[in-house]
Amino acid sequence: MSKKEEFFGYKSKAFEALRKAEAEIGDMIRITRNGEVYEGILIPRSEYSDEKHIALKLKSGYNVGVHITSSTKIEKTGKGAKPTFTLPPLPEQNPELPKVTIISTGGTIASRVDYRTGAVRPALTASDLYSVVPELANIARVDTQILFSLFSENITPKHWTEIAKAVAKQISQSIDGVVIAHGTDTMGYTAAALSFALQNLPIPVILVGSQRSADRPSSDAATNLVGAVTAAAKAPFAEVTVAMHETPSDASIIFHKGTKVRKCHTSRRDAFKSVNASPIARIQDRKMIMLTDDYTKRNPANKLILKPEFNDKVALIKFYPSINPTMIDWYAQKGYKGLIFEGTGLGHVGNCFHEPIRNAIKQNVLIAMTSQCIWGRVNMNVYDSGRDLQALGVIPLEDMLPETAVVKLMWIFGQTENLEKAKTLMKENIVGELSPRTLPEKTGTE
Amino acid sequence: MDMDYEKIGLKVGLEIHQQLNTSEKLFCGCKPELFKEEPEITFLRRLRPTQSELGQIDRAAYFEFQKGVKILYEANKTTSCLVEMDEEPPHSLNIEAVEIALTVAMMVKAKTVSEIHVMRKTVIDGSNTTGFQRTCVIALDGGIKVGEKSIPIQHIGLEEDAARKMGEEDNIIRYRIDRLGIPLIEAATAPVIRSPEEAQQVALAIGGIFRATGKVIRGLGTIRQDVNISIPKGALIEIKGVQELELISLVVEYEVQRQLNLIKISEELRKLGAKEEEIIEEFFDVTDIFKQTKGKVIQKALEQNQQVLAVKLPKFKGFLKRELMPNFRLGTEMADRARFWGKVGGIFHTDELPAYGITTEEVEKLRTAVNAEEQDAIIFVADNLENARDALKAVAKRAREAIRGVPEETRAPNSDGTTRYMRPRPGAARMYPETDIPPTQITEDYIKKISSNLPEFLEQKLQRLMSEYELNQKLAKQVLDSEYGELFEVIAKEISVSPTTVAAFLTETLKALKREGIQIEKVSENQIREIFKHVSIGELTKEAISDVVVWLSKHEDKSLQEAIEGTGLRLLSEEELKKIIDDAIKNSKDLIEKSGAKTFGPLMGMVMKEARGKADPNTVSALIKKKLEQLERKLGQRFN
């Protein structure tokens, strides 16, 4: 442990005082201040807290912050006991059960709490997972791989490539299903990316996350994980899907198609919704029910087509009143190969964009249109503004989600430099990202 | 039973909680209110015990989880948002509540913390949607004086109230989350209380300090007292959620009785040679013995193809019927355990048999089947195999504990002051930081501002009540201790009725009504205010107040107008009154002619018999006098 970590969160005055007392996180210390005495365990402080307080865990279990001044006395009164948790032995694995690999990319799907210091430690290894979520042992023989530990907002197309390759490797080792643990913020983008990168799948690839942290008893993490592993082990489909709660209840887990899923709520358990499509399946009372016939069947004979390259010179632009159109010029100058608009309504942007769009297209930038309405299909034949944009060369993207569209365009330019080929691919349905019919599915979260 | 509690070595500590009357809940903008209607929103959850780094897991919680217990939450949109549903992170700590807690802290001279850290206290029975209760320390090491004795107040805290349990069906527990998140102030004393009466006095004193802030919610269910009780050779028992102050001394008294009896039983059992290792978890399937039974409970179980399992408790004969508290035997204690861990309806034990349709012959067969000796007791249950096994395991464990002495546990109060098993005492490791809420700093300026604004202390208030409202000392003291103390001042200030009348009603009369079993807490403070307003403008008589309150307590949601009509205690008009008087005079013609002015007394009696509560006696007397004077003038000569 480095000195920096030992004083985690403590800086300047507090840091000095603690260093002088030779106190480390977890030690018993006594603080004397204006005749008042506080005794407790030194606990870490958030990096952004001020430097005037020291956080203590009292004997009662409560934490308090003690304000320190130059006259405050700090003594170390006892050495902290290190947690001595030893994992229980792995349960005997039933050789009859399917094999599932869980790939961690970040976001904790399981964790345990160090009540002494308040630290929450992720449970990532197979034995760790079995001990925290023991039901897994009855569903599959689980193996784990820790790929990276990232908040999902830090995941980039490079990571998509790595995840795709990791999945491909697992598939080559004849696994029955893959589960990818992922932070929820950009899980929808990763799901779309993997849908394009991993084609003709023999087995399901299930992304899973949680909306409530795994350290709380009410977390959705374990239920989602159990659902995801169940699907990876037994589902009849071989698709990239996102597995999350269907409602605020713990009653069912729903599986969304990777190219048709979007995070539609900041905090609810059922934040993920299938947009312009039906979810693929649901698990309720431990049984899986298929909700559509439109899916690729699990088939070990399918030969995976791995196309894991992406080109990040693609941007997503959301139109709003007063948006400055010269940004298009900037993208063109910076060598961007494609732009996806999140236009208004049926697929519009203001007239002020005509000139910059014309110039960008002249410079071989591919420009395509989706709608910021989220639900529904663009139609650029209804109004003049749509027809004008089409005349300029803007490609309407039907019912494709803006997020899926930007991922698809990155993927296309990862496969080809040819603009005409890229345009053709963009208009083509490759992995269910475009559908010819819009059905009256539910919208929103209700 | 007269007890020398000093000699017994009783130690009691109290944790008093009361809801705060803030405009919002502790961690969101919802109204701190309850609802009675059908829920608009329901959702189903399971709570998974989180493992600690030390590998510890709450045993009871894990057990419930394994049993597949689910929780159905009920909500409506006025009283709950996504925060209570645990579908959104908590908002920041309600500063209005912090201020009230700081005020209390300063009133008990506790040292306030410089930074408030909200913690999560693991609670996994479903009463919190998150699986933990948010709680924080506001101040430490204060103290109050109760009589001559100093009582240390170890801690003043703030926490969120829990959801309300509405019912339990099979494996589903129903909770309503309207109450979840209502701010609770908490004051915890050191375990220095030495007698049941003292416990009650301390609770009263702390309640008085809370009320002095003028910012607490009152009424049934708004205050909850946790009582920690221990005696030497006994155990530390936590009794959670005593709602009524009057119950505290009884709860303590019964708990001491229970522990003393358990200690005695343990000594006797050991003397008889009972050994923990001889209580083995060997469960006999005795279903066949009861194939033809007349016992209804067993009959019903067998119809559903369930089993009867029995366990032998060597040397326990006679002990199961030993009373620990009034109407509560060692057998009851075991039944509670069996219900909790086995989800069974109840148990049978040989100390109470033959009875309940179970015959001597069946008991004999049972004794043979389990190889019971003369001194042994047998306990059996009828349920599905898993439940029956879990129940008997819990019984066997409780029996072993009976040999050892008093088991540590958390108990819940019954309405008669006895208690029942609630759950094992939670382990110490159950608190960790609420990382969604940044620490709140309490600056010295802020403390100064609050301390210059403290409400009056109780002694000052007593003096003021006496001088300002001319109450005698006894009544002033009662007002001070009463939960209607603040209401008294509100009423006394806004109307012209004598403060002594108001005070006597709010303290003595209400207490008397309560003793008669009237649920006065169902009458709101606003209604009481209204009643006095009507008295002061002459629309209701003082004499009618009690009847109207009783009527309102039995007709929740009804208005005062409806009450006045319902009781028939509408004030009579002068016309109506005059008619009653005229009738009375007519009926007493002879008497009047004979006795003249002396008939006033009997006349008054006759009229008031009919007009009691519907007319002001002063008015009646004036009217009668006037009438008699008229008569006098008319019949002048004859009156002389």
PDB file of C-alpha atoms in Angstrom, chain A residues 158-394:
ATOM      1  CA  LYS A 158     -11.220   0.658 -28.478  1.00  0.00           C
ATOM      2  CA  HIS A 159     -12.811  -1.134 -25.535  1.00  0.00           C
ATOM      3  CA  TRP A 160     -15.638  -2.426 -27.733  1.00  0.00           C
ATOM      4  CA  THR A 161     -12.985  -4.024 -29.906  1.00  0.00           C
ATOM      5  CA  GLU A 162     -11.356  -5.654 -26.909  1.00  0.00           C
ATOM      6  CA  ILE A 163     -14.642  -6.924 -25.524  1.00  0.00           C
ATOM      7  CA  ALA A 164     -15.602  -8.356 -28.920  1.00  0.00           C
ATOM      8  CA  LYS A 165     -12.280 -10.158 -29.193  1.00  0.00           C
ATOM      9  CA  ALA A 166     -12.618 -11.503 -25.647  1.00  0.00           C
ATOM     10  CA  VAL A 167     -16.078 -12.866 -26.433  1.00  0.00           C
ATOM     11  CA  ALA A 168     -14.810 -14.416 -29.667  1.00  0.00           C
ATOM     12  CA  LYS A 169     -12.091 -16.161 -27.723  1.00  0.00           C
ATOM     13  CA  GLN A 170     -14.608 -17.606 -25.308  1.00  0.00           C
ATOM     14  CA  ILE A 171     -16.769 -18.804 -28.181  1.00  0.00           C
ATOM     15  CA  SER A 172     -13.777 -20.556 -29.698  1.00  0.00           C
ATOM     16  CA  GLN A 173     -13.512 -22.496 -26.431  1.00  0.00           C
ATOM     17  CA  SER A 174     -17.037 -23.857 -26.878  1.00  0.00           C
ATOM     18  CA  ILE A 175     -18.721 -22.065 -24.073  1.00  0.00           C
ATOM     19  CA  ASP A 176     -22.540 -22.094 -23.787  1.00  0.00           C
ATOM     20  CA  GLY A 177     -23.011 -18.413 -23.217  1.00  0.00           C
ATOM     21  CA  VAL A 178     -21.225 -15.187 -22.328  1.00  0.00           C
ATOM     22  CA  VAL A 179     -22.289 -12.570 -19.802  1.00  0.00           C
ATOM     23  CA  ILE A 180     -20.700  -9.123 -19.852  1.00  0.00           C
ATOM     24  CA  ALA A 181     -20.924  -7.047 -16.697  1.00  0.00           C
ATOM     25  CA  HIS A 182     -21.043  -3.396 -17.690  1.00  0.00           C
ATOM     26  CA  GLY A 183     -21.788  -0.007 -16.145  1.00  0.00           C
ATOM     27  CA  THR A 184     -25.261   1.011 -17.255  1.00  0.00           C
ATOM     28  CA  ASP A 185     -24.598   4.519 -18.597  1.00  0.00           C
ATOM     29  CA  THR A 186     -23.240   3.443 -21.969  1.00  0.00           C
ATOM     30  CA  MET A 187     -24.311  -0.197 -21.906  1.00  0.00           C
ATOM     31  CA  GLY A 188     -26.734   0.497 -24.771  1.00  0.00           C
ATOM     32  CA  TYR A 189     -23.891   1.727 -27.011  1.00  0.00           C
ATOM     33  CA  THR A 190     -21.721  -1.283 -26.181  1.00  0.00           C
ATOM     34  CA  ALA A 191     -24.660  -3.600 -26.885  1.00  0.00           C
ATOM     35  CA  ALA A 192     -25.066  -2.042 -30.342  1.00  0.00           C
ATOM     36  CA  ALA A 193     -21.320  -2.179 -30.982  1.00  0.00           C
ATOM     37  CA  LEU A 194     -21.114  -5.870 -30.093  1.00  0.00           C
ATOM     38  CA  SER A 195     -24.169  -6.605 -32.241  1.00  0.00           C
ATOM     39  CA  PHE A 196     -22.234  -5.357 -35.272  1.00  0.00           C
ATOM     40  CA  ALA A 197     -18.876  -6.780 -34.229  1.00  0.00           C
ATOM     41  CA  LEU A 198     -20.088 -10.284 -33.407  1.00  0.00           C
ATOM     42  CA  GLN A 199     -22.234 -11.605 -36.243  1.00  0.00           C
ATOM     43  CA  ASN A 200     -23.676 -15.044 -36.836  1.00  0.00           C
ATOM     44  CA  LEU A 201     -23.386 -15.843 -33.127  1.00  0.00           C
ATOM     45  CA  PRO A 202     -23.720 -19.478 -32.064  1.00  0.00           C
ATOM     46  CA  ILE A 203     -24.623 -18.561 -28.455  1.00  0.00           C
ATOM     47  CA  PRO A 204     -26.154 -15.677 -26.532  1.00  0.00           C
ATOM     48  CA  VAL A 205     -24.052 -12.721 -25.395  1.00  0.00           C
ATOM     49  CA  ILE A 206     -25.790 -10.987 -22.503  1.00  0.00           C
ATOM     50  CA  LEU A 207     -24.863  -7.558 -21.161  1.00  0.00           C
ATOM     51  CA  VAL A 208     -25.892  -6.944 -17.598  1.00  0.00           C
ATOM     52  CA  GLY A 209     -25.632  -4.086 -15.133  1.00  0.00           C
ATOM     53  CA  SER A 210     -27.366  -2.686 -12.104  1.00  0.00           C
ATOM     54  CA  GLN A 211     -29.106   0.572 -11.292  1.00  0.00           C
ATOM     55  CA  ARG A 212     -28.702   0.201  -7.500  1.00  0.00           C
ATOM     56  CA  SER A 213     -25.226  -0.486  -6.189  1.00  0.00           C
ATOM     57  CA  ALA A 214     -24.444  -4.067  -5.321  1.00  0.00           C
ATOM     58  CA  ASP A 215     -23.553  -3.227  -1.724  1.00  0.00           C
ATOM     59  CA  ARG A 216     -27.160  -2.697  -0.725  1.00  0.00           C
ATOM     60  CA  PRO A 217     -29.586  -5.491   0.101  1.00  0.00           C
ATOM     61  CA  SER A 218     -32.122  -4.078  -2.360  1.00  0.00           C
ATOM     62  CA  SER A 219     -29.684  -4.062  -5.278  1.00  0.00           C
ATOM     63  CA  ASP A 220     -30.984  -5.273  -8.604  1.00  0.00           C
ATOM     64  CA  ALA A 221     -27.496  -6.565  -9.414  1.00  0.00           C
ATOM     65  CA  ALA A 222     -27.873 -10.147  -8.213  1.00  0.00           C
ATOM     66  CA  THR A 223     -31.331 -10.643  -9.738  1.00  0.00           C
ATOM     67  CA  ASN A 224     -30.127  -9.224 -13.042  1.00  0.00           C
ATOM     68  CA  LEU A 225     -27.016 -11.391 -12.915  1.00  0.00           C
ATOM     69  CA  VAL A 226     -28.987 -14.541 -12.160  1.00  0.00           C
ATOM     70  CA  GLY A 227     -31.273 -13.683 -15.089  1.00  0.00           C
ATOM     71  CA  ALA A 228     -28.334 -13.008 -17.397  1.00  0.00           C
ATOM     72  CA  VAL A 229     -26.515 -16.210 -16.469  1.00  0.00           C
ATOM     73  CA  THR A 230     -29.725 -18.220 -16.874  1.00  0.00           C
ATOM     74  CA  ALA A 231     -30.181 -16.806 -20.383  1.00  0.00           C
ATOM     75  CA  ALA A 232     -26.522 -17.316 -21.270  1.00  0.00           C
ATOM     76  CA  ALA A 233     -26.833 -20.919 -20.160  1.00  0.00           C
ATOM     77  CA  LYS A 234     -30.177 -21.869 -21.639  1.00  0.00           C
ATOM     78  CA  ALA A 235     -31.840 -19.202 -23.818  1.00  0.00           C
ATOM     79  CA  PRO A 236     -32.947 -20.389 -27.258  1.00  0.00           C
ATOM     80  CA  PHE A 237     -31.599 -17.235 -28.891  1.00  0.00           C
ATOM     81  CA  ALA A 238     -28.075 -16.377 -30.010  1.00  0.00           C
ATOM     82  CA  GLU A 239     -28.183 -12.609 -29.886  1.00  0.00           C
ATOM     83  CA  VAL A 240     -26.447  -9.732 -28.174  1.00  0.00           C
ATOM     84  CA  THR A 241     -28.963  -8.582 -25.568  1.00  0.00           C
ATOM     85  CA  VAL A 242     -29.196  -6.409 -22.496  1.00  0.00           C
ATOM     86  CA  ALA A 243     -30.685  -8.067 -19.392  1.00  0.00           C
ATOM     87  CA  MET A 244     -32.216  -5.777 -16.785  1.00  0.00           C
ATOM     88  CA  HIS A 245     -35.331  -5.372 -14.634  1.00  0.00           C
ATOM     89  CA  GLU A 246     -38.580  -5.062 -16.541  1.00  0.00           C
ATOM     90  CA  THR A 247     -40.355  -3.012 -13.841  1.00  0.00           C
ATOM     91  CA  PRO A 248     -39.520  -1.582 -10.397  1.00  0.00           C
ATOM     92  CA  SER A 249     -40.346  -5.061  -9.034  1.00  0.00           C
ATOM     93  CA  ASP A 250     -37.857  -7.884  -8.694  1.00  0.00           C
ATOM     94  CA  ALA A 251     -40.355 -10.125 -10.437  1.00  0.00           C
ATOM     95  CA  SER A 252     -39.030 -10.292 -13.997  1.00  0.00           C
ATOM     96  CA  ILE A 253     -35.907  -9.774 -16.075  1.00  0.00           C
ATOM     97  CA  ILE A 254     -36.334  -8.564 -19.624  1.00  0.00           C
ATOM     98  CA  PHE A 255     -33.976  -9.086 -22.576  1.00  0.00           C
ATOM     99  CA  HIS A 256     -33.599  -6.247 -25.068  1.00  0.00           C
ATOM    100  CA  LYS A 257     -32.067  -6.601 -28.502  1.00  0.00           C
ATOM    101  CA  GLY A 258     -28.642  -4.953 -28.561  1.00  0.00           C
ATOM    102  CA  THR A 259     -29.417  -2.600 -31.450  1.00  0.00           C
ATOM    103  CA  LYS A 260     -32.831  -1.571 -30.171  1.00  0.00           C
ATOM    104  CA  VAL A 261     -32.148  -0.739 -26.556  1.00  0.00           C
ATOM    105  CA  ARG A 262     -31.729   2.586 -24.814  1.00  0.00           C
ATOM    106  CA  LYS A 263     -31.280   3.789 -21.238  1.00  0.00           C
ATOM    107  CA  CYS A 264     -34.391   5.917 -20.742  1.00  0.00           C
ATOM    108  CA  HIS A 265     -34.247   6.769 -17.054  1.00  0.00           C
ATOM    109  CA  THR A 266     -31.461   8.047 -14.856  1.00  0.00           C
ATOM    110  CA  SER A 267     -32.115   5.838 -11.867  1.00  0.00           C
ATOM    111  CA  ARG A 268     -34.962   3.368 -12.136  1.00  0.00           C
ATOM    112  CA  ARG A 269     -34.314  -0.355 -12.207  1.00  0.00           C
ATOM    113  CA  ASP A 270     -36.284  -0.590 -15.449  1.00  0.00           C
ATOM    114  CA  ALA A 271     -34.299   2.227 -17.086  1.00  0.00           C
ATOM    115  CA  PHE A 272     -33.609   0.184 -20.217  1.00  0.00           C
ATOM    116  CA  LYS A 273     -36.343   0.025 -22.834  1.00  0.00           C
ATOM    117  CA  SER A 274     -36.667  -1.593 -26.189  1.00  0.00           C
ATOM    118  CA  VAL A 275     -37.348   1.226 -28.640  1.00  0.00           C
ATOM    119  CA  ASN A 276     -39.344   0.617 -31.828  1.00  0.00           C
ATOM    120  CA  ALA A 277     -39.155  -3.115 -31.155  1.00  0.00           C
ATOM    121  CA  SER A 278     -40.425  -5.761 -28.794  1.00  0.00           C
ATOM    122  CA  PRO A 279     -38.033  -7.095 -26.177  1.00  0.00           C
ATOM    123  CA  ILE A 280     -36.761 -10.550 -27.107  1.00  0.00           C
ATOM    124  CA  ALA A 281     -37.620 -12.483 -23.967  1.00  0.00           C
ATOM    125  CA  ARG A 282     -38.566 -12.333 -20.321  1.00  0.00           C
ATOM    126  CA  ILE A 283     -37.626 -14.468 -17.339  1.00  0.00           C
ATOM    127  CA  GLN A 284     -40.325 -14.732 -14.725  1.00  0.00           C
ATOM    128  CA  ASP A 285     -40.596 -17.338 -11.962  1.00  0.00           C
ATOM    129  CA  ARG A 286     -37.387 -18.870 -13.295  1.00  0.00           C
ATOM    130  CA  LYS A 287     -38.984 -19.552 -16.683  1.00  0.00           C
ATOM    131  CA  MET A 288     -38.032 -17.890 -19.935  1.00  0.00           C
ATOM    132  CA  ILE A 289     -40.806 -16.719 -22.215  1.00  0.00           C
ATOM    133  CA  MET A 290     -39.971 -15.624 -25.757  1.00  0.00           C
ATOM    134  CA  LEU A 291     -41.714 -12.387 -26.724  1.00  0.00           C
ATOM    135  CA  THR A 292     -40.987 -12.431 -30.441  1.00  0.00           C
ATOM    136  CA  ASP A 293     -40.260 -14.942 -33.208  1.00  0.00           C
ATOM    137  CA  ASP A 294     -37.818 -12.552 -34.752  1.00  0.00           C
ATOM    138  CA  TYR A 295     -34.529 -13.757 -33.327  1.00  0.00           C
ATOM    139  CA  THR A 296     -31.466 -15.783 -34.313  1.00  0.00           C
ATOM    140  CA  LYS A 297     -31.635 -19.258 -32.833  1.00  0.00           C
ATOM    141  CA  ARG A 298     -28.914 -20.672 -30.641  1.00  0.00           C
ATOM    142  CA  ASN A 299     -26.900 -23.005 -32.815  1.00  0.00           C
ATOM    143  CA  PRO A 300     -23.435 -24.242 -31.884  1.00  0.00           C
ATOM    144  CA  ALA A 301     -22.815 -24.881 -35.579  1.00  0.00           C
ATOM    145  CA  ASN A 302     -22.997 -21.175 -36.399  1.00  0.00           C
ATOM    146  CA  LYS A 303     -19.600 -19.881 -37.315  1.00  0.00           C
ATOM    147  CA  LEU A 304     -18.915 -16.570 -35.667  1.00  0.00           C
ATOM    148  CA  ILE A 305     -18.050 -13.656 -37.943  1.00  0.00           C
ATOM    149  CA  LEU A 306     -15.834 -11.331 -35.929  1.00  0.00           C
ATOM    150  CA  LYS A 307     -15.578  -7.752 -37.209  1.00  0.00           C
ATOM    151  CA  PRO A 308     -14.306  -5.859 -34.182  1.00  0.00           C
ATOM    152  CA  GLU A 309     -12.896  -2.685 -35.782  1.00  0.00           C
ATOM    153  CA  PHE A 310     -14.384   0.768 -35.229  1.00  0.00           C
ATOM    154  CA  ASN A 311     -13.455   4.200 -36.486  1.00  0.00           C
ATOM    155  CA  ASP A 312     -14.140   6.977 -34.016  1.00  0.00           C
ATOM    156  CA  LYS A 313     -14.165   9.801 -36.578  1.00  0.00           C
ATOM    157  CA  VAL A 314     -17.947   9.871 -36.433  1.00  0.00           C
ATOM    158  CA  ALA A 315     -20.104  12.293 -34.440  1.00  0.00           C
ATOM    159  CA  LEU A 316     -23.648  12.552 -33.143  1.00  0.00           C
ATOM    160  CA  ILE A 317     -25.231  16.001 -33.283  1.00  0.00           C
ATOM    161  CA  LYS A 318     -28.422  16.874 -31.500  1.00  0.00           C
ATOM    162  CA  PHE A 319     -30.297  19.718 -33.170  1.00  0.00           C
ATOM    163  CA  TYR A 320     -31.854  22.422 -31.001  1.00  0.00           C
ATOM    164  CA  PRO A 321     -33.174  25.910 -31.714  1.00  0.00           C
ATOM    165  CA  SER A 322     -30.221  28.341 -32.056  1.00  0.00           C
ATOM    166  CA  ILE A 323     -27.604  25.611 -32.522  1.00  0.00           C
ATOM    167  CA  ASN A 324     -24.573  27.000 -34.336  1.00  0.00           C
ATOM    168  CA  PRO A 325     -24.307  25.318 -37.777  1.00  0.00           C
ATOM    169  CA  THR A 326     -20.620  26.134 -38.214  1.00  0.00           C
ATOM    170  CA  MET A 327     -19.835  23.117 -36.035  1.00  0.00           C
ATOM    171  CA  ILE A 328     -20.419  21.064 -39.187  1.00  0.00           C
ATOM    172  CA  ASP A 329     -17.526  22.918 -40.853  1.00  0.00           C
ATOM    173  CA  TRP A 330     -15.359  22.115 -37.845  1.00  0.00           C
ATOM    174  CA  TYR A 331     -16.104  18.385 -38.068  1.00  0.00           C
ATOM    175  CA  ALA A 332     -15.399  18.389 -41.797  1.00  0.00           C
ATOM    176  CA  GLN A 333     -12.099  20.200 -41.286  1.00  0.00           C
ATOM    177  CA  LYS A 334     -11.107  17.773 -38.533  1.00  0.00           C
ATOM    178  CA  GLY A 335     -11.462  14.889 -40.943  1.00  0.00           C
ATOM    179  CA  TYR A 336     -14.655  13.351 -39.606  1.00  0.00           C
ATOM    180  CA  LYS A 337     -16.020  10.707 -41.933  1.00  0.00           C
ATOM    181  CA  GLY A 338     -19.605  10.682 -40.821  1.00  0.00           C
ATOM    182  CA  LEU A 339     -22.191  12.676 -38.904  1.00  0.00           C
ATOM    183  CA  ILE A 340     -25.444  11.433 -37.430  1.00  0.00           C
ATOM    184  CA  PHE A 341     -28.093  14.043 -36.767  1.00  0.00           C
ATOM    185  CA  GLU A 342     -30.559  13.716 -33.988  1.00  0.00           C
ATOM    186  CA  GLY A 343     -33.030  15.953 -35.778  1.00  0.00           C
ATOM    187  CA  THR A 344     -36.440  17.160 -34.751  1.00  0.00           C
ATOM    188  CA  GLY A 345     -39.689  15.299 -35.383  1.00  0.00           C
ATOM    189  CA  LEU A 346     -39.746  13.314 -38.609  1.00  0.00           C
ATOM    190  CA  GLY A 347     -36.079  14.201 -39.249  1.00  0.00           C
ATOM    191  CA  HIS A 348     -35.419  17.898 -39.653  1.00  0.00           C
ATOM    192  CA  VAL A 349     -32.777  20.534 -38.930  1.00  0.00           C
ATOM    193  CA  GLY A 350     -33.031  24.284 -39.547  1.00  0.00           C
ATOM    194  CA  ASN A 351     -32.350  25.814 -42.984  1.00  0.00           C
ATOM    195  CA  CYS A 352     -29.200  27.446 -41.649  1.00  0.00           C
ATOM    196  CA  PHE A 353     -27.633  23.971 -41.834  1.00  0.00           C
ATOM    197  CA  HIS A 354     -28.095  23.643 -45.606  1.00  0.00           C
ATOM    198  CA  GLU A 355     -24.897  25.383 -46.563  1.00  0.00           C
ATOM    199  CA  PRO A 356     -22.594  23.626 -44.085  1.00  0.00           C
ATOM    200  CA  ILE A 357     -24.204  20.248 -44.937  1.00  0.00           C
ATOM    201  CA  ARG A 358     -23.709  20.880 -48.664  1.00  0.00           C
ATOM    202  CA  ASN A 359     -20.033  21.694 -48.039  1.00  0.00           C
ATOM    203  CA  ALA A 360     -19.445  18.725 -45.762  1.00  0.00           C
ATOM    204  CA  ILE A 361     -20.993  16.288 -48.241  1.00  0.00           C
ATOM    205  CA  LYS A 362     -18.820  17.805 -50.935  1.00  0.00           C
ATOM    206  CA  GLN A 363     -15.869  16.881 -48.708  1.00  0.00           C
ATOM    207  CA  ASN A 364     -17.125  13.252 -48.606  1.00  0.00           C
ATOM    208  CA  VAL A 365     -18.648  13.352 -45.117  1.00  0.00           C
ATOM    209  CA  LEU A 366     -21.516  10.874 -44.797  1.00  0.00           C
ATOM    210  CA  ILE A 367     -24.495  12.568 -43.147  1.00  0.00           C
ATOM    211  CA  ALA A 368     -27.524  10.651 -41.888  1.00  0.00           C
ATOM    212  CA  MET A 369     -30.665  11.505 -39.978  1.00  0.00           C
ATOM    213  CA  THR A 370     -32.339  10.045 -36.916  1.00  0.00           C
ATOM    214  CA  SER A 371     -34.933  11.636 -34.638  1.00  0.00           C
ATOM    215  CA  GLN A 372     -34.600  13.054 -31.158  1.00  0.00           C
ATOM    216  CA  CYS A 373     -38.152  11.859 -30.505  1.00  0.00           C
ATOM    217  CA  ILE A 374     -36.572   8.481 -29.697  1.00  0.00           C
ATOM    218  CA  TRP A 375     -39.760   6.586 -30.509  1.00  0.00           C
ATOM    219  CA  GLY A 376     -40.943   6.371 -34.099  1.00  0.00           C
ATOM    220  CA  ARG A 377     -39.500   6.513 -37.593  1.00  0.00           C
ATOM    221  CA  VAL A 378     -38.085   9.446 -39.518  1.00  0.00           C
ATOM    222  CA  ASN A 379     -39.838  10.361 -42.745  1.00  0.00           C
ATOM    223  CA  MET A 380     -38.209  13.098 -44.751  1.00  0.00           C
ATOM    224  CA  ASN A 381     -40.814  13.204 -47.524  1.00  0.00           C
ATOM    225  CA  VAL A 382     -43.588  14.861 -45.584  1.00  0.00           C
ATOM    226  CA  TYR A 383     -42.256  18.409 -45.275  1.00  0.00           C
ATOM    227  CA  ASP A 384     -40.153  20.603 -47.533  1.00  0.00           C
ATOM    228  CA  SER A 385     -37.369  20.744 -44.991  1.00  0.00           C
ATOM    229  CA  GLY A 386     -37.036  16.946 -45.113  1.00  0.00           C
ATOM    230  CA  ARG A 387     -37.121  16.892 -48.891  1.00  0.00           C
ATOM    231  CA  ASP A 388     -34.507  19.655 -49.043  1.00  0.00           C
ATOM    232  CA  LEU A 389     -32.178  17.718 -46.742  1.00  0.00           C
ATOM    233  CA  GLN A 390     -32.565  14.575 -48.835  1.00  0.00           C
ATOM    234  CA  ALA A 391     -31.801  16.588 -51.940  1.00  0.00           C
ATOM    235  CA  LEU A 392     -28.572  17.659 -50.246  1.00  0.00           C
ATOM    236  CA  GLY A 393     -27.685  14.006 -49.698  1.00  0.00           C
ATOM    237  CA  VAL A 394     -28.724  13.414 -46.090  1.00  0.00           C
TER     238      VAL A 394
END
